[in-house]
C-alpha cells in the first residue's frame, strides 16, 4: 500500500461554518494535514450543540467534533502583531488555504484570496462563501437554510399540503453540497498546479452549488419551462404523482415508488402480495394491461397500502429487495449501527475521542481505493492542541 | 450566445486535457460524475447500447410539452431527451453492443486506449462482460477503474437495487427530515444522485492525482449509502455519544434550528401563490436589525422576545407574528430589505427565479447555453466554482446516439471505415 494522494499536503483552514469545515474534514479524512486556525477562545463551532452529555466546554461540542474530525488545531490571535506574523508564516508554508470568511471579513483581516494567491504563487486558496467572492449578492449573509432557499433546493422539499412551507432536509446540505464542489475544485487546481507550478483562487459559492444541484428542477425549466411542485417525500413534479412512502405495521416507513409502466416490478409485486394472500383481484389477467392498471390506480394503491401495513418495515425492505424491487426502509441514524451490510463492510470506525471514555463509532470513508488506504475518521483536535508543534515548525 | 454548430471533436483544454475515459456510466448518478471530467478537458467516451437506451434519453424532457417523468413516449426519439443533454454535454458518444463477443472485443480495445474506466451498473454486469479490474490491468496496467453503486461491491446487500430516494431512506437522510409528529417530508429530489456523483468525481480525481504522483492505477469503490451516512451531520454523533433516540416526538424539528438555538428560523409565507421567504436570526444583533425593518410592529417589543432564549422558547407566537408581516410582501423584496439590514434571509427561489431573476448567478455565469441539432438551443447547469487559473471547456452539447462512432473508432482504434460500416450493419456498433 502506498501513501494517499494527499500525503504531505498542508492545508491551513480558517473556517467557522460547515461549508469550509466539512471541506477540511473531507481532506483530513483522505490524508491531508489540515491545520485549523482558531482564535484563543476557540472556533465558533465549539459553542454549538449538541454536546456530549451535560457538558458545554469547548471539547464537548459534537457539532465541532463532527465537522473537524482528523484536523490539527492551532490557536492564533491575529488581532495581535505576533499572531498576524505567525499566521502569515503558516500560510506561506501551506499548499492550500481553505477559508469560509465572507469577503468583507477577509478584507478586514488581510486575507483577501486574490492578494494571498498573488503573494504566494503556488498557494491554492479555496474560498467557500455564501454567495461567492464578488457580484451583487456577495455581501449577503448566508447559512444553511438561506443557502438552500436561495439556491432552489428548498423549493422542492416538503409536504403535499402546500399550506405547510417547504421543509429544510435535516443535515447541513447547502454547506455539504458546496463542500463537494470545493473538494473537486481543489483537486482540479492541484492537477493544474502539477502542470504549471501555479496555484490559484477557487471561488466556491454555496448558493451556486445548490442552484446546480436540484436534479430535475432545472431541466424541467430548461425544456418544458415547468416549475416543479413539492410532494411528500418523493420527487417534486410539474403535476401530482402517487405517494411513495408507505407506513408499515411497526409504525416505520418504507419508500417504494410503484411505476405502473414497468411490467417486471409490477409482476414481482403482485406475486409477493399473492404469496401473502393479499393480492385480492390484482392477479386478474386484466391487470397485465397497463391501461387497466392505470385506470384502477387508486384501487391498486389502496391494496398496496394495506399490504405494507401488515408487515414490519425491515421485512418489507429485505423481502422486497430479495424479489428485485427497489424498496428502501427509512432508517433512523441510531439504527444504522446494526445494519448487517454496514457491519460486514466494517463501515463504522470506533474512534477514541477522549481518554478513558467509550470509543465512538464514526462513519468510515465513503470511497475505497485498492492501491492505497485512507486514514478514515480520527478524533477532532482539542483547542490549541497542536499550537506548539505546528508553530515551532514554521 | 451559443457556439456555432460545428460538432467535430477537437483537442480539449483544461487540467484534464489528454485524459481518456471509457465511460460505461448511465442514468443520472454515473453521468453526472463523469460530466465534471468532461467539462474540464477529459475525452470522456460514453459507451451506449442501442437496444438498451440510457433512461435520460427516454424521459420526456421536451420543449413545449409539460409531462411528469413517468409519462414517457413508448418509442421516444433518443436524441430529443433534454435530461440526457443536461447530463452528457462535452462527452463523446459511441455505441457498442456488449452482448456480442465482437462488441466486447472492441470495448477492450477502447479500454486499452483509455486510462480511466467508469461504470455504475448493478454489481456483476461488468464481470459478466469479463471486465474485472484484473482484466482491465492486463489491457492497461495503470488503469483507474471507477465503480459506483448504491451499496458498494462487497457485503450482503451489494446487489440491492437502489436509486436516489432509496439511498436517502436507507442512509437515514429521509428520517431526519420533516416536522415532528408527522411522516418524514424527506427529499423532493434525488439529492443522493447528486452527492454520490460529486463524491465519485472526487474519488476519480484523487485516483488521477495519485497516479500522477506514483504511476500506479487503482480500483475505486464508492457506496452511495455510505456517502449518505457521511452527510447526516452532528446528529450522528448525538445518537452515538448520547444514545439520543430520533424516534421521539421532538424530532426532527422541521425548519427550526436546535443547534444553535436560532429564532426566528424558518420559512415564512410571502405574497403570491406558494411563495416563501427564509429568515434566520441567530443573536440579539440580528434581532435588532430585523426589528428595525418590521415597520414599527408592536409585537416585536413583547418582552417574551427580548432575549434569544426567549425567542427560541416562544417560536410559535414569534412565527405567527412574523408570518403576518411577510405574507403581505414579495419574497425577493423581503430578502433584499432584510439583507441590506444585515439579516440572513432569502426568497425560496424556484428554477424560474434562478434562471430569470437571479443577478448573482447571472454575474457568475452559472448557467450557459449550447446548441443541439435536434433540441436546438438549450441551457445547462455550469460550474458553481469560479477559478482564477482554469475554466470549463464547453465545446459541444450531448452526443447524438452513436454520433462519434466514426471519429473514435478510426482515430483512437485505427479501424478502417469499411469495418465500421460492416459492424454497424451487423448490429455490433
PDB file of C-alpha atoms in Angstrom, chain A residues 2-6 22 26 30 48-53 62-63 65-67 131-132 134-138 140-142 145-146 149-159 162-171 173 176-177 180-181 183-185 187-188 191-192 194-195 200-203 205 207-209 211-224 226-227 230 232-239 245 252-253 255 257 317-318 321 324 326-337 340-342 344-345 347-348 358 360 362-364 366-372, chain B residues 14-17 36 40 61-69 82-83 85-86 133 151-158 160-161 163 165-166 169-179 182-185 187-191 194-195 198-199 202-203 205-206 209-210 212-213 216-223 226-227 229-234 236-242 245-247 255 257 259-260 265-267 274 276 278 286 335-336 339 342 344-352 354-356 358-361 363-364 366-367 375 378-379 381-382 384-390:
ATOM      1  CA  UNK A   2       1.246   3.462  -0.876  1.00  0.00           C
ATOM      2  CA  UNK A   3       0.507   6.813   0.721  1.00  0.00           C
ATOM      3  CA  UNK A   4      -2.691   8.646  -0.110  1.00  0.00           C
ATOM      4  CA  UNK A   5      -2.626  11.331  -2.831  1.00  0.00           C
ATOM      5  CA  UNK A   6      -2.913  13.962  -0.090  1.00  0.00           C
ATOM      6  CA  UNK A  22     -16.645  19.967   6.066  1.00  0.00           C
ATOM      7  CA  UNK A  26     -13.046  15.550   3.689  1.00  0.00           C
ATOM      8  CA  UNK A  30      -8.255  11.375   2.984  1.00  0.00           C
ATOM      9  CA  UNK A  48     -22.705  24.885  19.115  1.00  0.00           C
ATOM     10  CA  UNK A  49     -24.553  21.801  20.323  1.00  0.00           C
ATOM     11  CA  UNK A  50     -25.361  19.039  20.570  1.00  0.00           C
ATOM     12  CA  UNK A  51     -22.871  18.484  23.368  1.00  0.00           C
ATOM     13  CA  UNK A  52     -21.554  15.317  24.964  1.00  0.00           C
ATOM     14  CA  UNK A  53     -23.766  14.743  27.982  1.00  0.00           C
ATOM     15  CA  UNK A  62     -20.413  17.161  18.970  1.00  0.00           C
ATOM     16  CA  UNK A  63     -21.019  19.624  16.174  1.00  0.00           C
ATOM     17  CA  UNK A  65     -16.205  17.099  16.675  1.00  0.00           C
ATOM     18  CA  UNK A  66     -18.227  16.100  13.614  1.00  0.00           C
ATOM     19  CA  UNK A  67     -17.024  18.889  11.349  1.00  0.00           C
ATOM     20  CA  UNK A 131     -22.718  33.786  -2.461  1.00  0.00           C
ATOM     21  CA  UNK A 132     -19.196  33.853  -3.871  1.00  0.00           C
ATOM     22  CA  UNK A 134     -17.976  39.113  -5.844  1.00  0.00           C
ATOM     23  CA  UNK A 135     -21.196  40.091  -7.544  1.00  0.00           C
ATOM     24  CA  UNK A 136     -24.351  41.901  -6.406  1.00  0.00           C
ATOM     25  CA  UNK A 137     -25.202  39.477  -3.587  1.00  0.00           C
ATOM     26  CA  UNK A 138     -21.665  38.768  -2.386  1.00  0.00           C
ATOM     27  CA  UNK A 140     -25.325  38.982   1.686  1.00  0.00           C
ATOM     28  CA  UNK A 141     -25.356  36.743   4.728  1.00  0.00           C
ATOM     29  CA  UNK A 142     -25.770  33.018   4.358  1.00  0.00           C
ATOM     30  CA  UNK A 145     -31.410  27.460   5.381  1.00  0.00           C
ATOM     31  CA  UNK A 146     -30.652  30.612   3.393  1.00  0.00           C
ATOM     32  CA  UNK A 149     -33.658  28.714  -0.178  1.00  0.00           C
ATOM     33  CA  UNK A 150     -31.639  30.995  -2.446  1.00  0.00           C
ATOM     34  CA  UNK A 151     -30.226  28.032  -4.357  1.00  0.00           C
ATOM     35  CA  UNK A 152     -33.632  26.484  -5.058  1.00  0.00           C
ATOM     36  CA  UNK A 153     -33.184  23.104  -3.382  1.00  0.00           C
ATOM     37  CA  UNK A 154     -35.611  24.037  -0.597  1.00  0.00           C
ATOM     38  CA  UNK A 155     -38.405  24.784  -3.070  1.00  0.00           C
ATOM     39  CA  UNK A 156     -38.643  21.088  -3.964  1.00  0.00           C
ATOM     40  CA  UNK A 157     -38.793  19.745  -0.395  1.00  0.00           C
ATOM     41  CA  UNK A 158     -41.761  19.474   1.963  1.00  0.00           C
ATOM     42  CA  UNK A 159     -45.280  18.063   2.036  1.00  0.00           C
ATOM     43  CA  UNK A 162     -48.898  23.437   0.459  1.00  0.00           C
ATOM     44  CA  UNK A 163     -50.189  25.361   3.450  1.00  0.00           C
ATOM     45  CA  UNK A 164     -47.052  23.908   5.075  1.00  0.00           C
ATOM     46  CA  UNK A 165     -43.914  25.742   3.986  1.00  0.00           C
ATOM     47  CA  UNK A 166     -41.092  23.986   2.182  1.00  0.00           C
ATOM     48  CA  UNK A 167     -39.151  21.974   4.778  1.00  0.00           C
ATOM     49  CA  UNK A 168     -35.380  22.004   5.074  1.00  0.00           C
ATOM     50  CA  UNK A 169     -33.950  18.474   4.902  1.00  0.00           C
ATOM     51  CA  UNK A 170     -32.027  17.520   8.050  1.00  0.00           C
ATOM     52  CA  UNK A 171     -28.268  17.948   7.993  1.00  0.00           C
ATOM     53  CA  UNK A 173     -26.871  20.134   2.918  1.00  0.00           C
ATOM     54  CA  UNK A 176     -22.041  19.979   2.338  1.00  0.00           C
ATOM     55  CA  UNK A 177     -23.083  20.360  -1.303  1.00  0.00           C
ATOM     56  CA  UNK A 180     -18.278  18.621  -2.508  1.00  0.00           C
ATOM     57  CA  UNK A 181     -17.601  21.250  -5.150  1.00  0.00           C
ATOM     58  CA  UNK A 183     -13.223  19.258  -2.929  1.00  0.00           C
ATOM     59  CA  UNK A 184     -13.393  18.616  -6.679  1.00  0.00           C
ATOM     60  CA  UNK A 185     -12.402  22.248  -7.333  1.00  0.00           C
ATOM     61  CA  UNK A 187      -8.422  18.571  -6.991  1.00  0.00           C
ATOM     62  CA  UNK A 188      -8.627  20.290 -10.384  1.00  0.00           C
ATOM     63  CA  UNK A 191      -3.742  18.776 -11.023  1.00  0.00           C
ATOM     64  CA  UNK A 192      -3.318  22.120 -12.790  1.00  0.00           C
ATOM     65  CA  UNK A 194       1.358  19.899 -11.252  1.00  0.00           C
ATOM     66  CA  UNK A 195       1.406  21.106 -14.852  1.00  0.00           C
ATOM     67  CA  UNK A 200      -4.947  29.915  -7.916  1.00  0.00           C
ATOM     68  CA  UNK A 201      -8.173  31.040  -6.281  1.00  0.00           C
ATOM     69  CA  UNK A 202     -11.011  28.517  -6.161  1.00  0.00           C
ATOM     70  CA  UNK A 203     -14.167  30.544  -5.511  1.00  0.00           C
ATOM     71  CA  UNK A 205     -20.474  29.727  -3.826  1.00  0.00           C
ATOM     72  CA  UNK A 207     -25.768  29.494  -3.405  1.00  0.00           C
ATOM     73  CA  UNK A 208     -24.488  28.453  -6.840  1.00  0.00           C
ATOM     74  CA  UNK A 209     -23.625  24.932  -5.641  1.00  0.00           C
ATOM     75  CA  UNK A 211     -28.516  26.154  -7.784  1.00  0.00           C
ATOM     76  CA  UNK A 212     -26.969  23.425  -9.957  1.00  0.00           C
ATOM     77  CA  UNK A 213     -27.957  20.571  -7.624  1.00  0.00           C
ATOM     78  CA  UNK A 214     -31.748  20.487  -7.799  1.00  0.00           C
ATOM     79  CA  UNK A 215     -31.641  17.424 -10.064  1.00  0.00           C
ATOM     80  CA  UNK A 216     -34.776  17.694 -12.235  1.00  0.00           C
ATOM     81  CA  UNK A 217     -35.941  21.191 -11.317  1.00  0.00           C
ATOM     82  CA  UNK A 218     -33.617  22.994 -13.729  1.00  0.00           C
ATOM     83  CA  UNK A 219     -34.142  20.574 -16.660  1.00  0.00           C
ATOM     84  CA  UNK A 220     -37.904  20.959 -16.167  1.00  0.00           C
ATOM     85  CA  UNK A 221     -37.345  24.695 -16.543  1.00  0.00           C
ATOM     86  CA  UNK A 222     -34.795  24.441 -19.386  1.00  0.00           C
ATOM     87  CA  UNK A 223     -37.068  22.295 -21.548  1.00  0.00           C
ATOM     88  CA  UNK A 224     -40.839  22.447 -20.921  1.00  0.00           C
ATOM     89  CA  UNK A 226     -42.283  23.916 -15.949  1.00  0.00           C
ATOM     90  CA  UNK A 227     -41.902  24.684 -12.253  1.00  0.00           C
ATOM     91  CA  UNK A 230     -43.071  19.690  -3.879  1.00  0.00           C
ATOM     92  CA  UNK A 232     -44.277  14.444   0.476  1.00  0.00           C
ATOM     93  CA  UNK A 233     -41.024  12.502   0.403  1.00  0.00           C
ATOM     94  CA  UNK A 234     -40.903  11.991  -3.340  1.00  0.00           C
ATOM     95  CA  UNK A 235     -39.870  13.862  -6.450  1.00  0.00           C
ATOM     96  CA  UNK A 236     -41.282  17.313  -6.954  1.00  0.00           C
ATOM     97  CA  UNK A 237     -43.026  17.214 -10.331  1.00  0.00           C
ATOM     98  CA  UNK A 238     -44.966  19.531 -12.631  1.00  0.00           C
ATOM     99  CA  UNK A 239     -48.140  17.557 -11.778  1.00  0.00           C
ATOM    100  CA  UNK A 245     -43.962   6.499   1.373  1.00  0.00           C
ATOM    101  CA  UNK A 252     -41.906   2.787  10.408  1.00  0.00           C
ATOM    102  CA  UNK A 253     -41.863   3.733   6.760  1.00  0.00           C
ATOM    103  CA  UNK A 255     -40.039   4.219   0.301  1.00  0.00           C
ATOM    104  CA  UNK A 257     -42.321   4.176  -5.981  1.00  0.00           C
ATOM    105  CA  UNK A 317     -37.191  -3.849   2.826  1.00  0.00           C
ATOM    106  CA  UNK A 318     -35.334  -7.137   2.678  1.00  0.00           C
ATOM    107  CA  UNK A 321     -35.235  -6.361  -2.352  1.00  0.00           C
ATOM    108  CA  UNK A 324     -35.837  -7.415  -7.066  1.00  0.00           C
ATOM    109  CA  UNK A 326     -36.115  -1.054  -5.420  1.00  0.00           C
ATOM    110  CA  UNK A 327     -37.517  -0.511  -1.956  1.00  0.00           C
ATOM    111  CA  UNK A 328     -35.831   1.291   0.937  1.00  0.00           C
ATOM    112  CA  UNK A 329     -36.518   1.353   4.660  1.00  0.00           C
ATOM    113  CA  UNK A 330     -36.435   4.784   6.269  1.00  0.00           C
ATOM    114  CA  UNK A 331     -33.802   4.255   8.935  1.00  0.00           C
ATOM    115  CA  UNK A 332     -33.189   6.374  11.995  1.00  0.00           C
ATOM    116  CA  UNK A 333     -29.493   7.214  12.423  1.00  0.00           C
ATOM    117  CA  UNK A 334     -29.239   5.124  15.602  1.00  0.00           C
ATOM    118  CA  UNK A 335     -30.452   2.066  13.654  1.00  0.00           C
ATOM    119  CA  UNK A 336     -27.542   2.190  11.238  1.00  0.00           C
ATOM    120  CA  UNK A 337     -25.071   0.612  13.661  1.00  0.00           C
ATOM    121  CA  UNK A 340     -25.702  -6.255   8.686  1.00  0.00           C
ATOM    122  CA  UNK A 341     -24.365  -4.916   5.389  1.00  0.00           C
ATOM    123  CA  UNK A 342     -22.567  -1.982   7.002  1.00  0.00           C
ATOM    124  CA  UNK A 344     -19.890  -6.742   7.125  1.00  0.00           C
ATOM    125  CA  UNK A 345     -18.166  -3.833   5.373  1.00  0.00           C
ATOM    126  CA  UNK A 347     -18.074   0.807   7.740  1.00  0.00           C
ATOM    127  CA  UNK A 348     -18.298   2.376  11.188  1.00  0.00           C
ATOM    128  CA  UNK A 358     -16.074   4.740  25.469  1.00  0.00           C
ATOM    129  CA  UNK A 360     -17.424   6.476  19.463  1.00  0.00           C
ATOM    130  CA  UNK A 362     -17.868   7.377  13.238  1.00  0.00           C
ATOM    131  CA  UNK A 363     -18.911   6.734   9.638  1.00  0.00           C
ATOM    132  CA  UNK A 364     -15.953   5.479   7.648  1.00  0.00           C
ATOM    133  CA  UNK A 366     -17.366   6.514   1.543  1.00  0.00           C
ATOM    134  CA  UNK A 367     -14.719   5.721  -1.039  1.00  0.00           C
ATOM    135  CA  UNK A 368     -12.306   2.817  -1.067  1.00  0.00           C
ATOM    136  CA  UNK A 369      -9.198   2.515  -3.205  1.00  0.00           C
ATOM    137  CA  UNK A 370      -7.420  -0.770  -3.905  1.00  0.00           C
ATOM    138  CA  UNK A 371      -3.946   0.762  -4.078  1.00  0.00           C
ATOM    139  CA  UNK A 372      -3.968   2.964  -1.001  1.00  0.00           C
TER     140      UNK A 372
ATOM    141  CA  UNK B  14      -8.220  22.283 -19.232  1.00  0.00           C
ATOM    142  CA  UNK B  15      -6.446  20.489 -16.395  1.00  0.00           C
ATOM    143  CA  UNK B  16      -7.727  17.099 -17.584  1.00  0.00           C
ATOM    144  CA  UNK B  17      -6.842  17.507 -21.277  1.00  0.00           C
ATOM    145  CA  UNK B  36     -17.174  17.128 -14.376  1.00  0.00           C
ATOM    146  CA  UNK B  40     -12.588  20.231 -17.539  1.00  0.00           C
ATOM    147  CA  UNK B  61     -37.931  16.483 -21.040  1.00  0.00           C
ATOM    148  CA  UNK B  62     -39.055  18.230 -24.190  1.00  0.00           C
ATOM    149  CA  UNK B  63     -39.501  21.853 -25.040  1.00  0.00           C
ATOM    150  CA  UNK B  64     -43.131  22.863 -25.128  1.00  0.00           C
ATOM    151  CA  UNK B  65     -44.500  19.644 -23.579  1.00  0.00           C
ATOM    152  CA  UNK B  66     -45.089  19.510 -19.850  1.00  0.00           C
ATOM    153  CA  UNK B  67     -45.205  15.948 -18.525  1.00  0.00           C
ATOM    154  CA  UNK B  68     -44.070  14.208 -15.369  1.00  0.00           C
ATOM    155  CA  UNK B  69     -41.137  11.941 -15.973  1.00  0.00           C
ATOM    156  CA  UNK B  82     -33.322  17.122 -22.581  1.00  0.00           C
ATOM    157  CA  UNK B  83     -32.203  15.338 -19.441  1.00  0.00           C
ATOM    158  CA  UNK B  85     -28.398  16.559 -22.976  1.00  0.00           C
ATOM    159  CA  UNK B  86     -28.060  18.039 -19.496  1.00  0.00           C
ATOM    160  CA  UNK B 133     -10.129  -4.992 -12.537  1.00  0.00           C
ATOM    161  CA  UNK B 151     -24.216  -0.284  -1.588  1.00  0.00           C
ATOM    162  CA  UNK B 152     -20.615  -0.907  -2.654  1.00  0.00           C
ATOM    163  CA  UNK B 153     -19.335  -4.040  -4.364  1.00  0.00           C
ATOM    164  CA  UNK B 154     -18.917  -6.155  -1.244  1.00  0.00           C
ATOM    165  CA  UNK B 155     -21.280  -7.108   1.538  1.00  0.00           C
ATOM    166  CA  UNK B 156     -24.580  -8.965   1.906  1.00  0.00           C
ATOM    167  CA  UNK B 157     -26.712  -6.199   0.327  1.00  0.00           C
ATOM    168  CA  UNK B 158     -24.374  -5.316  -2.520  1.00  0.00           C
ATOM    169  CA  UNK B 160     -29.832  -4.485  -3.625  1.00  0.00           C
ATOM    170  CA  UNK B 161     -31.475  -2.206  -6.141  1.00  0.00           C
ATOM    171  CA  UNK B 163     -31.782   4.950  -6.778  1.00  0.00           C
ATOM    172  CA  UNK B 165     -34.794   8.088  -2.849  1.00  0.00           C
ATOM    173  CA  UNK B 166     -33.940   4.542  -1.711  1.00  0.00           C
ATOM    174  CA  UNK B 169     -34.189   6.381   3.083  1.00  0.00           C
ATOM    175  CA  UNK B 170     -31.659   3.671   3.914  1.00  0.00           C
ATOM    176  CA  UNK B 171     -28.883   6.098   4.914  1.00  0.00           C
ATOM    177  CA  UNK B 172     -31.126   7.967   7.377  1.00  0.00           C
ATOM    178  CA  UNK B 173     -31.420  11.231   5.445  1.00  0.00           C
ATOM    179  CA  UNK B 174     -35.163  10.798   4.928  1.00  0.00           C
ATOM    180  CA  UNK B 175     -35.921  10.099   8.572  1.00  0.00           C
ATOM    181  CA  UNK B 176     -34.168  13.231   9.843  1.00  0.00           C
ATOM    182  CA  UNK B 177     -36.199  15.490   7.541  1.00  0.00           C
ATOM    183  CA  UNK B 178     -39.688  16.690   8.386  1.00  0.00           C
ATOM    184  CA  UNK B 179     -41.985  18.138  11.003  1.00  0.00           C
ATOM    185  CA  UNK B 182     -45.610  13.547  11.080  1.00  0.00           C
ATOM    186  CA  UNK B 183     -44.317  11.280   8.364  1.00  0.00           C
ATOM    187  CA  UNK B 184     -40.932  12.437   7.048  1.00  0.00           C
ATOM    188  CA  UNK B 185     -41.002  15.026   4.286  1.00  0.00           C
ATOM    189  CA  UNK B 187     -36.334  14.950  -0.090  1.00  0.00           C
ATOM    190  CA  UNK B 188     -38.155  16.245  -3.163  1.00  0.00           C
ATOM    191  CA  UNK B 189     -35.448  15.025  -5.498  1.00  0.00           C
ATOM    192  CA  UNK B 190     -32.607  12.533  -5.743  1.00  0.00           C
ATOM    193  CA  UNK B 191     -30.107  14.531  -3.781  1.00  0.00           C
ATOM    194  CA  UNK B 194     -26.025  14.433  -6.979  1.00  0.00           C
ATOM    195  CA  UNK B 195     -23.893  13.863  -3.935  1.00  0.00           C
ATOM    196  CA  UNK B 198     -19.873  14.514  -6.725  1.00  0.00           C
ATOM    197  CA  UNK B 199     -18.088  12.110  -4.384  1.00  0.00           C
ATOM    198  CA  UNK B 202     -13.675  13.495  -6.320  1.00  0.00           C
ATOM    199  CA  UNK B 203     -12.625   9.842  -5.959  1.00  0.00           C
ATOM    200  CA  UNK B 205      -9.693  12.852  -9.459  1.00  0.00           C
ATOM    201  CA  UNK B 206      -7.928  11.585  -6.317  1.00  0.00           C
ATOM    202  CA  UNK B 209      -3.650  12.645  -8.791  1.00  0.00           C
ATOM    203  CA  UNK B 210      -2.302   9.511  -7.126  1.00  0.00           C
ATOM    204  CA  UNK B 212       0.458  11.228 -11.471  1.00  0.00           C
ATOM    205  CA  UNK B 213       2.474  11.022  -8.249  1.00  0.00           C
ATOM    206  CA  UNK B 216       0.039   3.424 -10.007  1.00  0.00           C
ATOM    207  CA  UNK B 217      -3.564   2.880 -11.001  1.00  0.00           C
ATOM    208  CA  UNK B 218      -6.338   1.773  -8.677  1.00  0.00           C
ATOM    209  CA  UNK B 219      -9.814   0.350  -8.396  1.00  0.00           C
ATOM    210  CA  UNK B 220     -12.274   2.754  -6.748  1.00  0.00           C
ATOM    211  CA  UNK B 221     -15.397   1.541  -4.983  1.00  0.00           C
ATOM    212  CA  UNK B 222     -17.903   4.156  -3.863  1.00  0.00           C
ATOM    213  CA  UNK B 223     -21.104   3.304  -1.997  1.00  0.00           C
ATOM    214  CA  UNK B 226     -22.075   5.356   2.781  1.00  0.00           C
ATOM    215  CA  UNK B 227     -21.852   8.818   1.220  1.00  0.00           C
ATOM    216  CA  UNK B 229     -24.440   8.468   6.114  1.00  0.00           C
ATOM    217  CA  UNK B 230     -21.479  10.823   5.980  1.00  0.00           C
ATOM    218  CA  UNK B 231     -23.943  13.639   5.245  1.00  0.00           C
ATOM    219  CA  UNK B 232     -26.204  13.104   8.264  1.00  0.00           C
ATOM    220  CA  UNK B 233     -24.337  15.725  10.283  1.00  0.00           C
ATOM    221  CA  UNK B 234     -23.785  16.064  14.031  1.00  0.00           C
ATOM    222  CA  UNK B 236     -24.911  11.018  14.015  1.00  0.00           C
ATOM    223  CA  UNK B 237     -22.634  11.753  16.965  1.00  0.00           C
ATOM    224  CA  UNK B 238     -25.593  12.713  19.153  1.00  0.00           C
ATOM    225  CA  UNK B 239     -27.031   9.210  18.752  1.00  0.00           C
ATOM    226  CA  UNK B 240     -23.587   7.598  19.133  1.00  0.00           C
ATOM    227  CA  UNK B 241     -22.350   9.575  22.161  1.00  0.00           C
ATOM    228  CA  UNK B 242     -25.573  10.450  23.966  1.00  0.00           C
ATOM    229  CA  UNK B 245     -33.337   8.467  20.091  1.00  0.00           C
ATOM    230  CA  UNK B 246     -34.537  10.207  16.950  1.00  0.00           C
ATOM    231  CA  UNK B 247     -37.863   8.376  17.019  1.00  0.00           C
ATOM    232  CA  UNK B 255     -37.199  24.393   9.740  1.00  0.00           C
ATOM    233  CA  UNK B 257     -32.811  25.070  14.403  1.00  0.00           C
ATOM    234  CA  UNK B 259     -28.128  23.911  17.379  1.00  0.00           C
ATOM    235  CA  UNK B 260     -27.530  26.796  17.774  1.00  0.00           C
ATOM    236  CA  UNK B 265     -35.526  30.484  11.989  1.00  0.00           C
ATOM    237  CA  UNK B 266     -37.988  29.378   9.403  1.00  0.00           C
ATOM    238  CA  UNK B 267     -39.694  29.626   6.071  1.00  0.00           C
ATOM    239  CA  UNK B 274     -46.836  29.227  -2.925  1.00  0.00           C
ATOM    240  CA  UNK B 276     -41.964  31.794   0.684  1.00  0.00           C
ATOM    241  CA  UNK B 278     -36.429  32.010   4.641  1.00  0.00           C
ATOM    242  CA  UNK B 286     -29.670  40.002  14.152  1.00  0.00           C
ATOM    243  CA  UNK B 335     -34.851  39.247   1.055  1.00  0.00           C
ATOM    244  CA  UNK B 336     -33.142  42.391  -0.221  1.00  0.00           C
ATOM    245  CA  UNK B 339     -30.112  41.515   3.810  1.00  0.00           C
ATOM    246  CA  UNK B 342     -27.708  42.585   7.856  1.00  0.00           C
ATOM    247  CA  UNK B 344     -29.748  36.438   6.813  1.00  0.00           C
ATOM    248  CA  UNK B 345     -32.757  35.966   4.525  1.00  0.00           C
ATOM    249  CA  UNK B 346     -33.525  34.557   1.101  1.00  0.00           C
ATOM    250  CA  UNK B 347     -36.514  34.124  -1.125  1.00  0.00           C
ATOM    251  CA  UNK B 348     -37.284  30.434  -1.621  1.00  0.00           C
ATOM    252  CA  UNK B 349     -36.328  30.522  -5.261  1.00  0.00           C
ATOM    253  CA  UNK B 350     -37.626  28.111  -7.864  1.00  0.00           C
ATOM    254  CA  UNK B 351     -35.898  27.209 -11.106  1.00  0.00           C
ATOM    255  CA  UNK B 352     -37.599  30.092 -12.906  1.00  0.00           C
ATOM    256  CA  UNK B 354     -32.692  31.002 -10.593  1.00  0.00           C
ATOM    257  CA  UNK B 355     -32.687  31.274 -14.353  1.00  0.00           C
ATOM    258  CA  UNK B 356     -34.538  34.518 -14.956  1.00  0.00           C
ATOM    259  CA  UNK B 358     -31.065  35.946 -10.030  1.00  0.00           C
ATOM    260  CA  UNK B 359     -28.406  38.592 -10.787  1.00  0.00           C
ATOM    261  CA  UNK B 360     -25.802  36.788  -8.694  1.00  0.00           C
ATOM    262  CA  UNK B 361     -25.971  33.578 -10.723  1.00  0.00           C
ATOM    263  CA  UNK B 363     -22.939  37.557 -12.678  1.00  0.00           C
ATOM    264  CA  UNK B 364     -21.108  34.276 -12.116  1.00  0.00           C
ATOM    265  CA  UNK B 366     -23.565  29.746 -13.579  1.00  0.00           C
ATOM    266  CA  UNK B 367     -25.885  28.740 -16.418  1.00  0.00           C
ATOM    267  CA  UNK B 375     -33.217  20.037 -29.426  1.00  0.00           C
ATOM    268  CA  UNK B 378     -30.527  24.617 -24.590  1.00  0.00           C
ATOM    269  CA  UNK B 379     -29.475  25.788 -21.164  1.00  0.00           C
ATOM    270  CA  UNK B 381     -26.047  23.953 -15.261  1.00  0.00           C
ATOM    271  CA  UNK B 382     -22.437  25.073 -15.243  1.00  0.00           C
ATOM    272  CA  UNK B 384     -20.669  26.727  -9.237  1.00  0.00           C
ATOM    273  CA  UNK B 385     -16.933  27.181  -8.765  1.00  0.00           C
ATOM    274  CA  UNK B 386     -15.016  30.000 -10.415  1.00  0.00           C
ATOM    275  CA  UNK B 387     -11.279  29.510 -10.796  1.00  0.00           C
ATOM    276  CA  UNK B 388      -8.718  32.245 -11.362  1.00  0.00           C
ATOM    277  CA  UNK B 389      -6.492  29.916 -13.390  1.00  0.00           C
ATOM    278  CA  UNK B 390      -8.706  27.493 -15.308  1.00  0.00           C
TER     279      UNK B 390
END
